[in-house]
Amino acid sequence: MNVYLVLINIAGAVTLLLWATRMVRTGMERSQKAVLHRLLSQGKRGHIKSAALGGFVAILLQSSTAVALIAAGFAASGKLTLSAGLATMLGADLGSAVVVQLLSVNPAWLMPLLMIAGGLMFFRSQNRDIRQAGRIVIGIALILMSLRLIGEATAPLREAPLLPDVVAYLAGDPFTAFLLAAIFTWIIHSSVAFVLLVATFAMQGLVPFELGAALVLGANMGSSIIAFMLTRAGTAAARRITLGNFIFRASLAVVGLGLLWLSHLPGTWLGPDAARQIINFHLLFNVVLLLIALPLTTPMARLTLRLVRAGPEREQLLVPPSRLDDRLIEQPALALASAKRELLRMAEIVERMLQPVMELYESADPEKIREIKQLEHAVNAAQSDIKLYLSRIRYAHPNGPEALRGQELAQLAINLEYVGDAVVKTLVKLAETRAEQKVKFSPAGWRELNDLHYRVVENLHLALNVLMSDDRASAELLLEQKASLGHAGRASATEHLVRLREGAQRSIATSDLHLETVRALKNINSLLASVAYPVLQRTEDPQPQ
């Protein structure tokens, strides 16, 4: 047996497993990101519902870590309470264990069938969401393929003379196995992939249940370390959620390891073979974790508040200094680059104005409204400064490419100012009107508005990428997103009229607010998408002579 060849085959198969798992997650995030964020951002809900939503989203993303990062972000922005965030994480932990159960079912016919179906969806469809769904299906097929390759690659290890000694040592020292599993899970950033890897080894007769159980416990603790480390530089609110989840999982994992050390836990009642026993043990651990920890989320919230103190907050309205450099006026290329940097700063301020709009529709917080209006002054000043700066640049050719580029940047600055005006003069006023009238949107209408708002913010990010990269594909995608959002806006208006005809009281009370909000978001999106047209013109394929 060539040991090096076996190790290379195993490493290749594990790499495919990690890549395929990420492929599924990114496909789901790209196609349903707005829906997932809306589900997790509902801060005013019970702990059971929070856990259920966390589990559901973790199954879709195939990652409890991804849920942890989303939940931490919402906690940092105040959209998610600490106890609800902890409950969400407990549900996400159970959801990732359910993912392992689903992926462990691997009949021979399923992988090629998924590959064919996913390929047809990805290559034949012009719809972006269907293409991303095809990406997800292909990713699941590749996960199943990687598990099969791992099984084939590890088969020769059964004949290795050192393997019985290594397995016997780790089985007799579960603490070492526990630590190794936690470290390896943290390195690969995926407890799903690690547990599937251990189960595959067990299927080949390489790992007994006792050793597999210790490895699973370590993987669960290692998974909680991933999220905690990724949020260590975040706000106090974000770190409290991941710290609380780490305490919950690490405590139960250590207790489980102690029981495993002190007593012989029979695995026969968990399944017919070691692989199934290990997978079921992983599920059992997270079920027990949820049942024990869910009632303790409020005490844990109080504990993490004491452990993680909020430091002195930076002034929220602190606006970064201007990026315009007067020393570059005589050098058009460098001056245009300076103007681009200033546009990025301006866009960041606009995003700070646009981001909390839907929160204002819920609470109309006077302090947040005051902050947004103050930020508008910074946007107006930036727009004036950029136009004046661009007008002072001395171009070698007044009608040359650099001069045209300066005109494009000036127009983008004007459009960003229009976006700021739309936020303050339309969306903020509508939020204040809703608060004064004390009306509420229908659940369907509120969901539609949140989706539109989220997509507009995402398109702002995409527009800035187009500005900085001049990438034709990104510009085309931005225009596709503009058309898609326009269609979604028209669909929302149509659905709203249907609800009016059906006599929905909330829809009747908020009719003008709903339609005006849809119109404002569509206008903002159109202004942002305008950055794509000059890029398409500059990168247009030359016509054949």
Coordinates of C-alpha atoms in Angstrom, one line a residue:
M1 CA 0.0 0.0 0.0
N2 CA 1.4 3.4 -1.0
V3 CA 0.7 5.5 2.1
Y4 CA 1.4 8.8 0.4
L5 CA -1.0 8.1 -2.5
V6 CA -3.7 7.1 0.0
L7 CA -3.2 10.3 2.0
I8 CA -3.3 12.4 -1.2
N9 CA -6.6 10.8 -2.3
I10 CA -8.1 11.4 1.2
A11 CA -7.0 15.0 1.2
G12 CA -8.5 15.5 -2.3
A13 CA -11.8 14.0 -1.3
V14 CA -12.0 16.0 1.9
T15 CA -11.2 19.2 -0.1
L16 CA -14.1 18.4 -2.5
L17 CA -16.3 17.9 0.5
L18 CA -15.4 21.3 2.0
W19 CA -15.8 23.0 -1.4
A20 CA -19.1 21.4 -2.1
T21 CA -20.5 22.3 1.3
R22 CA -19.5 26.0 0.7
M23 CA -21.0 25.8 -2.8
V24 CA -24.4 24.9 -1.4
R25 CA -24.2 27.6 1.2
T26 CA -23.2 30.4 -1.2
G27 CA -25.9 29.3 -3.7
M28 CA -28.5 29.5 -1.0
E29 CA -27.2 32.9 0.2
R30 CA -27.2 34.4 -3.3
S31 CA -30.7 33.2 -4.2
Q32 CA -32.5 33.6 -0.9
K33 CA -30.4 36.0 1.2
A34 CA -33.1 38.5 1.7
V35 CA -35.6 35.9 2.9
L36 CA -33.0 34.3 5.3
H37 CA -32.1 37.7 6.7
R38 CA -35.8 38.7 7.2
L39 CA -36.4 35.4 9.0
L40 CA -33.5 35.9 11.4
S41 CA -34.0 39.6 12.0
Q42 CA -37.4 39.3 13.8
G43 CA -36.2 40.2 17.3
K44 CA -39.6 40.2 18.9
R45 CA -40.5 36.5 19.0
G46 CA -40.5 33.6 21.5
H47 CA -37.6 31.4 22.2
I48 CA -39.2 28.3 20.6
K49 CA -39.9 30.2 17.4
S50 CA -36.4 31.6 17.4
A51 CA -34.9 28.1 17.7
A52 CA -37.2 26.8 15.0
L53 CA -36.2 29.6 12.6
G54 CA -32.5 29.1 13.5
G55 CA -32.8 25.4 12.7
F56 CA -34.6 26.0 9.5
V57 CA -32.0 28.5 8.2
A58 CA -29.1 26.3 9.3
I59 CA -30.6 23.4 7.3
L60 CA -30.9 25.7 4.2
L61 CA -27.3 27.0 4.6
Q62 CA -25.9 23.7 5.9
S63 CA -24.0 25.7 8.5
S64 CA -24.7 26.8 12.0
T65 CA -21.7 29.2 11.8
A66 CA -23.3 31.1 9.0
V67 CA -26.5 31.5 11.1
A68 CA -24.3 32.7 14.0
L69 CA -22.7 35.4 12.0
I70 CA -26.1 36.6 10.6
A71 CA -27.6 36.6 14.1
A72 CA -24.6 38.4 15.6
G73 CA -24.9 41.1 12.9
F74 CA -28.6 41.6 13.8
A75 CA -27.8 41.7 17.5
A76 CA -25.1 44.3 16.8
S77 CA -27.7 46.5 15.0
G78 CA -30.3 46.0 17.7
K79 CA -32.7 44.0 15.6
L80 CA -32.3 40.8 17.7
T81 CA -32.4 40.5 21.4
L82 CA -29.7 38.6 23.2
S83 CA -31.9 35.8 24.5
A84 CA -33.6 35.4 21.1
G85 CA -30.2 35.3 19.5
L86 CA -29.0 32.5 21.9
A87 CA -32.2 30.6 21.2
T88 CA -31.6 31.0 17.4
M89 CA -28.1 29.6 17.8
L90 CA -29.4 26.5 19.7
G91 CA -31.8 25.8 16.9
A92 CA -29.1 26.3 14.3
D93 CA -26.9 23.7 16.1
L94 CA -29.7 21.2 15.9
G95 CA -30.3 22.2 12.3
S96 CA -26.7 21.4 11.3
A97 CA -27.1 18.0 13.0
V98 CA -30.2 17.4 10.8
V99 CA -28.1 18.3 7.8
V100 CA -25.7 15.5 8.6
Q101 CA -28.6 13.1 8.9
L102 CA -29.9 14.1 5.5
L103 CA -26.5 13.9 3.7
S104 CA -25.7 10.5 5.3
V105 CA -28.5 9.0 3.1
N106 CA -26.5 8.3 -0.1
P107 CA -28.1 5.7 -2.4
A108 CA -26.1 5.0 -5.6
W109 CA -28.6 6.5 -8.0
L110 CA -29.1 9.8 -6.1
M111 CA -25.7 11.5 -6.9
P112 CA -25.9 11.3 -10.8
L113 CA -29.6 12.2 -10.7
L114 CA -28.9 15.4 -8.7
M115 CA -25.9 16.2 -11.0
I116 CA -28.0 16.0 -14.1
A117 CA -30.9 18.0 -12.6
G118 CA -28.6 20.7 -11.2
G119 CA -26.8 21.0 -14.5
L120 CA -30.0 21.4 -16.5
M121 CA -31.2 24.1 -14.1
F122 CA -27.9 26.0 -14.1
F123 CA -27.1 25.8 -17.9
R124 CA -30.5 26.0 -19.4
S125 CA -32.3 28.6 -17.4
Q126 CA -31.9 32.3 -17.8
N127 CA -33.5 33.0 -14.4
R128 CA -30.9 33.9 -11.7
D129 CA -32.7 32.2 -8.9
I130 CA -33.2 29.0 -10.8
R131 CA -29.5 29.0 -11.8
Q132 CA -28.6 29.4 -8.1
A133 CA -30.9 26.5 -7.2
G134 CA -29.1 24.4 -9.8
R135 CA -25.8 25.4 -8.1
I136 CA -27.2 24.2 -4.8
V137 CA -28.3 20.8 -6.3
I138 CA -24.9 20.3 -7.9
G139 CA -23.3 21.1 -4.6
I140 CA -25.3 18.5 -2.8
A141 CA -24.4 16.0 -5.6
L142 CA -20.7 16.8 -5.1
I143 CA -21.0 16.3 -1.3
L144 CA -22.4 12.8 -1.9
M145 CA -19.6 12.2 -4.5
S146 CA -16.9 13.3 -2.0
L147 CA -18.3 11.0 0.7
R148 CA -18.1 8.1 -1.8
L149 CA -14.5 9.1 -2.7
I150 CA -13.5 9.3 1.0
G151 CA -14.8 5.8 1.5
E152 CA -12.9 4.5 -1.5
A153 CA -9.7 6.4 -0.5
T154 CA -9.8 5.1 3.1
A155 CA -10.5 1.4 2.2
P156 CA -6.7 0.6 2.0
L157 CA -6.1 1.9 5.5
R158 CA -7.9 -1.1 6.9
E159 CA -4.8 -3.1 6.0
A160 CA -2.3 -0.6 7.6
P161 CA -0.3 -2.3 10.4
L162 CA -0.2 0.9 12.6
L163 CA -3.9 1.7 12.4
P164 CA -5.1 -0.6 15.2
D165 CA -2.5 0.9 17.6
V166 CA -3.5 4.5 16.7
V167 CA -7.2 3.7 17.0
A168 CA -6.7 1.9 20.3
Y169 CA -4.7 4.8 21.7
L170 CA -7.3 7.4 20.8
A171 CA -10.1 5.2 22.0
G172 CA -8.3 4.8 25.3
D173 CA -7.6 8.6 25.6
P174 CA -10.9 10.3 24.6
F175 CA -9.6 13.6 25.9
T176 CA -6.9 13.7 23.2
A177 CA -9.4 12.7 20.6
F178 CA -11.8 15.4 21.8
L179 CA -9.1 18.1 21.5
L180 CA -7.9 16.9 18.1
A181 CA -11.5 16.9 16.8
A182 CA -12.2 20.5 18.1
I183 CA -9.0 21.8 16.6
F184 CA -9.6 20.1 13.2
T185 CA -13.2 21.3 13.1
W186 CA -12.0 24.8 13.8
I187 CA -9.4 24.6 11.1
I188 CA -11.8 23.4 8.4
H189 CA -14.6 25.7 9.7
S190 CA -17.3 23.0 9.2
S191 CA -18.7 20.6 11.8
V192 CA -21.0 19.1 9.2
A193 CA -18.0 18.1 7.0
F194 CA -16.1 16.7 10.0
V195 CA -18.9 14.6 11.3
L196 CA -19.6 13.2 7.9
L197 CA -15.8 12.4 7.5
V198 CA -15.8 10.5 10.9
A199 CA -18.9 8.6 9.9
T200 CA -17.3 7.6 6.6
F201 CA -14.2 6.4 8.4
A202 CA -16.5 4.4 10.7
M203 CA -18.3 2.9 7.7
Q204 CA -14.9 1.5 6.5
G205 CA -14.3 0.0 10.0
L206 CA -11.6 2.5 10.9
V207 CA -13.4 4.3 13.8
P208 CA -15.4 2.5 16.6
F209 CA -18.4 4.1 18.2
E210 CA -16.5 5.0 21.4
L211 CA -13.9 7.0 19.5
G212 CA -16.4 8.4 17.1
A213 CA -18.5 9.8 20.1
A214 CA -15.5 11.6 21.5
L215 CA -14.7 13.0 18.1
V216 CA -18.3 14.2 17.7
L217 CA -18.2 15.9 21.1
G218 CA -15.0 17.7 20.1
A219 CA -16.5 18.7 16.8
N220 CA -19.4 20.3 18.5
M221 CA -17.2 22.4 20.8
G222 CA -14.9 23.2 17.8
S223 CA -17.9 24.5 15.9
S224 CA -18.8 26.9 18.6
I225 CA -15.2 28.2 18.7
I226 CA -15.5 29.1 15.0
A227 CA -18.3 31.6 15.4
F228 CA -16.8 33.0 18.6
M229 CA -13.4 33.7 16.9
L230 CA -15.0 35.2 13.8
T231 CA -16.9 37.7 15.9
R232 CA -14.1 38.5 18.4
A233 CA -13.5 41.9 16.7
G234 CA -17.2 42.7 16.5
T235 CA -19.4 44.7 18.9
A236 CA -20.2 43.6 22.4
A237 CA -23.7 42.5 21.4
A238 CA -22.4 40.2 18.7
R239 CA -19.8 38.6 20.9
R240 CA -22.3 37.9 23.6
I241 CA -24.3 35.6 21.4
T242 CA -21.4 33.6 20.2
L243 CA -19.9 33.4 23.7
G244 CA -23.1 32.2 25.2
N245 CA -23.4 29.5 22.5
F246 CA -19.8 28.5 23.2
I247 CA -20.5 28.1 26.9
F248 CA -23.6 26.1 26.3
R249 CA -22.0 23.7 23.8
A250 CA -18.6 23.4 25.5
S251 CA -20.2 22.7 28.9
L252 CA -22.4 19.9 27.6
A253 CA -19.6 18.5 25.5
V254 CA -17.2 18.3 28.5
V255 CA -19.9 16.7 30.6
G256 CA -20.6 14.2 27.8
L257 CA -16.9 13.5 27.5
G258 CA -16.8 12.8 31.3
L259 CA -19.7 10.4 31.0
L260 CA -17.9 8.7 28.1
W261 CA -14.8 8.3 30.2
L262 CA -16.4 7.1 33.4
S263 CA -18.9 4.7 31.9
H264 CA -19.2 2.6 28.9
L265 CA -22.1 4.0 26.8
P266 CA -23.5 1.3 24.6
G267 CA -24.0 2.5 21.0
T268 CA -26.1 -0.4 19.9
W269 CA -29.3 1.4 20.8
L270 CA -28.3 4.3 18.4
G271 CA -28.1 2.2 15.3
P272 CA -27.0 -1.0 13.6
D273 CA -23.5 0.0 12.8
A274 CA -20.8 2.4 14.0
A275 CA -21.4 5.0 11.3
R276 CA -25.1 5.3 12.0
Q277 CA -24.5 5.3 15.7
I278 CA -22.0 8.2 15.4
I279 CA -24.4 10.2 13.2
N280 CA -27.3 9.6 15.6
F281 CA -25.2 10.4 18.6
H282 CA -24.4 13.8 17.0
L283 CA -28.2 14.4 16.6
L284 CA -28.9 13.3 20.2
F285 CA -26.3 15.6 21.6
N286 CA -27.8 18.6 19.9
V287 CA -31.4 17.6 20.9
V288 CA -30.3 17.3 24.5
L289 CA -28.5 20.6 24.2
L290 CA -31.6 22.4 22.9
L291 CA -33.8 20.9 25.7
I292 CA -31.4 21.8 28.5
A293 CA -30.2 25.2 27.3
L294 CA -33.3 26.7 25.8
P295 CA -34.9 27.5 29.2
L296 CA -31.6 28.9 30.3
T297 CA -31.2 31.5 27.5
T298 CA -32.3 34.4 29.7
P299 CA -29.9 33.6 32.6
M300 CA -27.1 33.0 30.0
A301 CA -27.9 36.4 28.5
R302 CA -27.4 38.0 31.9
L303 CA -24.1 36.1 32.4
T304 CA -22.7 37.2 29.0
L305 CA -23.8 40.8 29.7
R306 CA -21.4 40.6 32.8
L307 CA -18.7 38.8 30.9
V308 CA -18.6 41.1 27.8
R309 CA -18.8 44.7 28.8
A310 CA -19.6 47.3 26.2
G311 CA -16.6 49.5 25.7
P312 CA -16.9 53.2 24.9
E313 CA -18.9 53.5 21.7
R314 CA -17.5 55.6 18.9
E315 CA -19.6 58.5 17.8
Q316 CA -22.1 57.1 15.4
L317 CA -22.3 60.3 13.3
L318 CA -18.5 60.5 12.9
V319 CA -18.0 61.1 9.2
P320 CA -14.7 60.1 7.7
P321 CA -12.6 62.9 6.3
S322 CA -12.7 63.8 2.6
R323 CA -10.6 61.8 0.2
L324 CA -10.2 64.6 -2.3
D325 CA -6.5 65.5 -2.8
D326 CA -5.9 69.0 -4.2
R327 CA -2.3 68.2 -4.9
L328 CA -3.4 65.8 -7.7
I329 CA -5.4 68.4 -9.8
E330 CA -2.6 68.6 -12.4
Q331 CA -2.6 64.8 -12.8
P332 CA -6.0 63.8 -14.2
A333 CA -5.6 60.1 -13.8
L334 CA -4.7 60.4 -10.1
A335 CA -7.3 63.1 -9.5
L336 CA -10.0 60.9 -10.9
A337 CA -8.9 58.1 -8.6
S338 CA -9.1 60.5 -5.7
A339 CA -12.7 61.5 -6.8
K340 CA -13.6 57.8 -6.9
R341 CA -12.4 57.3 -3.3
E342 CA -14.5 60.3 -2.3
L343 CA -17.5 58.8 -4.1
L344 CA -17.0 55.6 -2.0
R345 CA -17.0 57.7 1.2
M346 CA -20.2 59.4 0.0
A347 CA -21.8 56.1 -0.8
E348 CA -20.9 54.7 2.7
I349 CA -22.8 57.7 4.2
V350 CA -25.8 57.1 1.9
E351 CA -25.8 53.4 3.0
R352 CA -25.8 54.5 6.7
M353 CA -28.9 56.6 5.8
L354 CA -30.6 53.8 3.8
Q355 CA -29.9 50.8 6.0
P356 CA -32.1 51.6 9.0
V357 CA -35.2 52.7 7.0
M358 CA -37.3 49.6 7.7
E359 CA -36.5 50.0 11.4
L360 CA -37.9 53.5 11.2
Y361 CA -41.1 52.1 9.7
E362 CA -41.4 50.0 12.8
S363 CA -40.5 52.5 15.5
A364 CA -39.9 56.0 14.0
D365 CA -37.1 56.5 16.5
P366 CA -36.6 60.4 16.7
E367 CA -32.9 60.0 17.5
K368 CA -32.3 57.8 14.4
I369 CA -34.3 60.2 12.2
R370 CA -32.2 63.1 13.5
E371 CA -29.0 61.2 12.7
I372 CA -30.2 60.4 9.2
K373 CA -31.0 64.1 8.6
Q374 CA -27.6 65.1 9.8
L375 CA -26.0 62.6 7.5
E376 CA -27.9 64.1 4.6
H377 CA -25.9 67.4 5.1
A378 CA -22.7 65.4 4.8
V379 CA -23.9 63.8 1.5
N380 CA -24.9 67.2 0.1
A381 CA -21.5 68.7 1.0
A382 CA -19.7 65.7 -0.5
Q383 CA -21.7 66.1 -3.8
S384 CA -20.8 69.8 -4.0
D385 CA -17.1 69.1 -3.3
I386 CA -16.9 66.3 -5.8
K387 CA -18.4 68.4 -8.6
L388 CA -16.1 71.4 -7.8
Y389 CA -13.1 69.1 -7.6
L390 CA -13.8 67.5 -11.0
S391 CA -14.4 70.9 -12.6
R392 CA -10.9 72.0 -11.5
I393 CA -9.0 69.0 -13.1
R394 CA -7.0 70.1 -16.1
Y395 CA -7.5 67.5 -18.8
A396 CA -5.1 67.2 -21.7
H397 CA -8.0 66.8 -24.1
P398 CA -11.3 68.5 -23.0
N399 CA -13.3 65.9 -24.9
G400 CA -11.0 62.9 -24.2
P401 CA -11.7 59.8 -22.2
E402 CA -10.5 61.3 -18.9
A403 CA -12.8 64.3 -19.3
L404 CA -15.8 62.0 -20.1
R405 CA -14.9 59.9 -17.1
G406 CA -15.0 63.0 -14.9
Q407 CA -18.5 63.8 -16.2
E408 CA -19.6 60.3 -15.3
L409 CA -18.3 60.6 -11.8
A410 CA -20.0 64.0 -11.4
Q411 CA -23.3 62.4 -12.5
L412 CA -22.9 59.6 -10.0
A413 CA -22.3 62.1 -7.2
I414 CA -25.5 63.8 -8.2
N415 CA -27.4 60.5 -8.3
L416 CA -26.1 59.6 -4.8
E417 CA -27.4 63.0 -3.5
Y418 CA -30.8 62.2 -5.1
V419 CA -30.7 58.9 -3.2
G420 CA -30.1 60.8 0.1
D421 CA -32.9 63.2 -0.7
A422 CA -35.2 60.2 -1.4
V423 CA -34.4 58.7 1.9
V424 CA -35.0 61.9 3.9
K425 CA -37.8 63.5 2.0
T426 CA -39.7 60.4 1.1
L427 CA -38.9 57.3 3.1
V428 CA -38.3 59.0 6.5
K429 CA -41.4 61.1 6.1
L430 CA -43.5 58.0 5.3
A431 CA -42.1 56.4 8.4
E432 CA -43.1 59.4 10.5
T433 CA -46.6 59.4 8.9
R434 CA -47.1 55.7 9.7
A435 CA -46.1 56.4 13.3
E436 CA -48.5 59.4 13.5
Q437 CA -51.4 57.4 12.0
K438 CA -50.6 54.4 14.2
V439 CA -51.3 51.9 11.4
K440 CA -49.5 48.6 10.6
F441 CA -48.7 47.0 7.3
S442 CA -50.2 43.6 6.5
P443 CA -47.8 40.7 7.0
A444 CA -47.5 40.1 3.3
G445 CA -47.1 43.8 2.5
W446 CA -44.4 44.2 5.3
R447 CA -42.5 41.2 3.9
E448 CA -42.6 42.6 0.4
L449 CA -41.3 46.0 1.5
N450 CA -38.5 44.4 3.5
D451 CA -37.4 42.3 0.6
L452 CA -37.4 45.3 -1.7
H453 CA -35.4 47.4 0.8
Y454 CA -32.8 44.6 1.3
R455 CA -32.3 44.2 -2.5
V456 CA -31.8 47.9 -2.9
V457 CA -29.1 47.9 -0.3
E458 CA -27.4 44.9 -2.0
N459 CA -27.6 46.7 -5.3
L460 CA -25.9 49.7 -3.7
H461 CA -23.0 47.4 -2.9
L462 CA -23.0 46.0 -6.4
A463 CA -23.0 49.5 -7.9
L464 CA -19.9 50.4 -6.0
N465 CA -18.2 47.3 -7.2
V466 CA -19.0 48.3 -10.7
L467 CA -17.7 51.8 -10.1
M468 CA -14.3 50.5 -8.8
S469 CA -13.8 47.6 -11.1
D470 CA -15.3 48.7 -14.5
D471 CA -16.2 45.0 -14.9
R472 CA -18.7 44.4 -17.7
A473 CA -20.1 41.2 -16.1
S474 CA -20.8 43.1 -12.9
A475 CA -22.5 45.9 -14.8
E476 CA -24.7 43.5 -16.7
L477 CA -25.6 41.8 -13.4
L478 CA -26.5 45.2 -11.9
L479 CA -28.9 45.9 -14.8
E480 CA -30.4 42.5 -14.4
Q481 CA -30.9 43.2 -10.7
K482 CA -32.5 46.5 -11.6
A483 CA -35.0 44.8 -14.0
S484 CA -35.6 42.1 -11.4
L485 CA -36.3 44.6 -8.6
G486 CA -38.6 46.5 -11.0
H487 CA -40.6 43.4 -11.6
A488 CA -40.7 42.7 -7.9
G489 CA -42.0 46.2 -7.2
R490 CA -44.7 45.9 -9.8
A491 CA -45.7 42.5 -8.4
S492 CA -45.8 44.0 -4.9
A493 CA -48.1 46.8 -6.1
T494 CA -50.3 44.2 -7.9
E495 CA -50.5 42.0 -4.8
H496 CA -51.3 45.1 -2.7
L497 CA -54.3 46.0 -5.0
V498 CA -55.5 42.4 -4.7
R499 CA -55.5 42.7 -0.9
L500 CA -57.4 46.0 -1.2
R501 CA -60.1 44.3 -3.4
E502 CA -60.3 41.5 -0.8
G503 CA -60.9 44.1 1.9
A504 CA -57.8 43.5 4.0
Q505 CA -58.1 46.2 6.7
R506 CA -54.3 46.7 7.2
S507 CA -53.7 47.0 3.5
I508 CA -56.5 49.6 3.2
A509 CA -55.1 51.7 6.1
T510 CA -51.5 51.6 4.7
S511 CA -52.3 51.7 0.9
D512 CA -50.7 55.1 0.2
L513 CA -47.7 54.3 2.4
H514 CA -47.1 50.9 0.7
L515 CA -47.3 52.2 -2.9
E516 CA -45.2 55.3 -2.1
T517 CA -42.5 53.2 -0.5
V518 CA -42.4 50.8 -3.4
R519 CA -42.1 53.8 -5.8
A520 CA -39.3 55.4 -3.8
L521 CA -37.3 52.2 -3.5
K522 CA -37.6 51.6 -7.3
N523 CA -36.4 55.2 -8.0
I524 CA -33.4 54.8 -5.7
N525 CA -32.5 51.5 -7.3
S526 CA -32.7 53.1 -10.8
L527 CA -30.4 55.9 -9.7
L528 CA -27.9 53.3 -8.4
A529 CA -28.0 51.2 -11.5
S530 CA -27.1 54.2 -13.7
V531 CA -23.4 53.5 -13.0
A532 CA -23.6 50.4 -15.2
Y533 CA -24.3 52.2 -18.5
P534 CA -21.0 54.0 -19.0
V535 CA -19.1 50.8 -18.1
L536 CA -21.1 48.9 -20.8
Q537 CA -20.3 51.6 -23.3
R538 CA -16.6 51.6 -22.5
T539 CA -16.3 47.8 -22.6
E540 CA -18.5 47.3 -25.7
D541 CA -17.1 44.9 -28.2
P542 CA -15.7 46.7 -31.3
Q543 CA -17.9 46.3 -34.3
P544 CA -16.4 44.4 -37.2
Q545 CA -15.3 46.5 -40.2

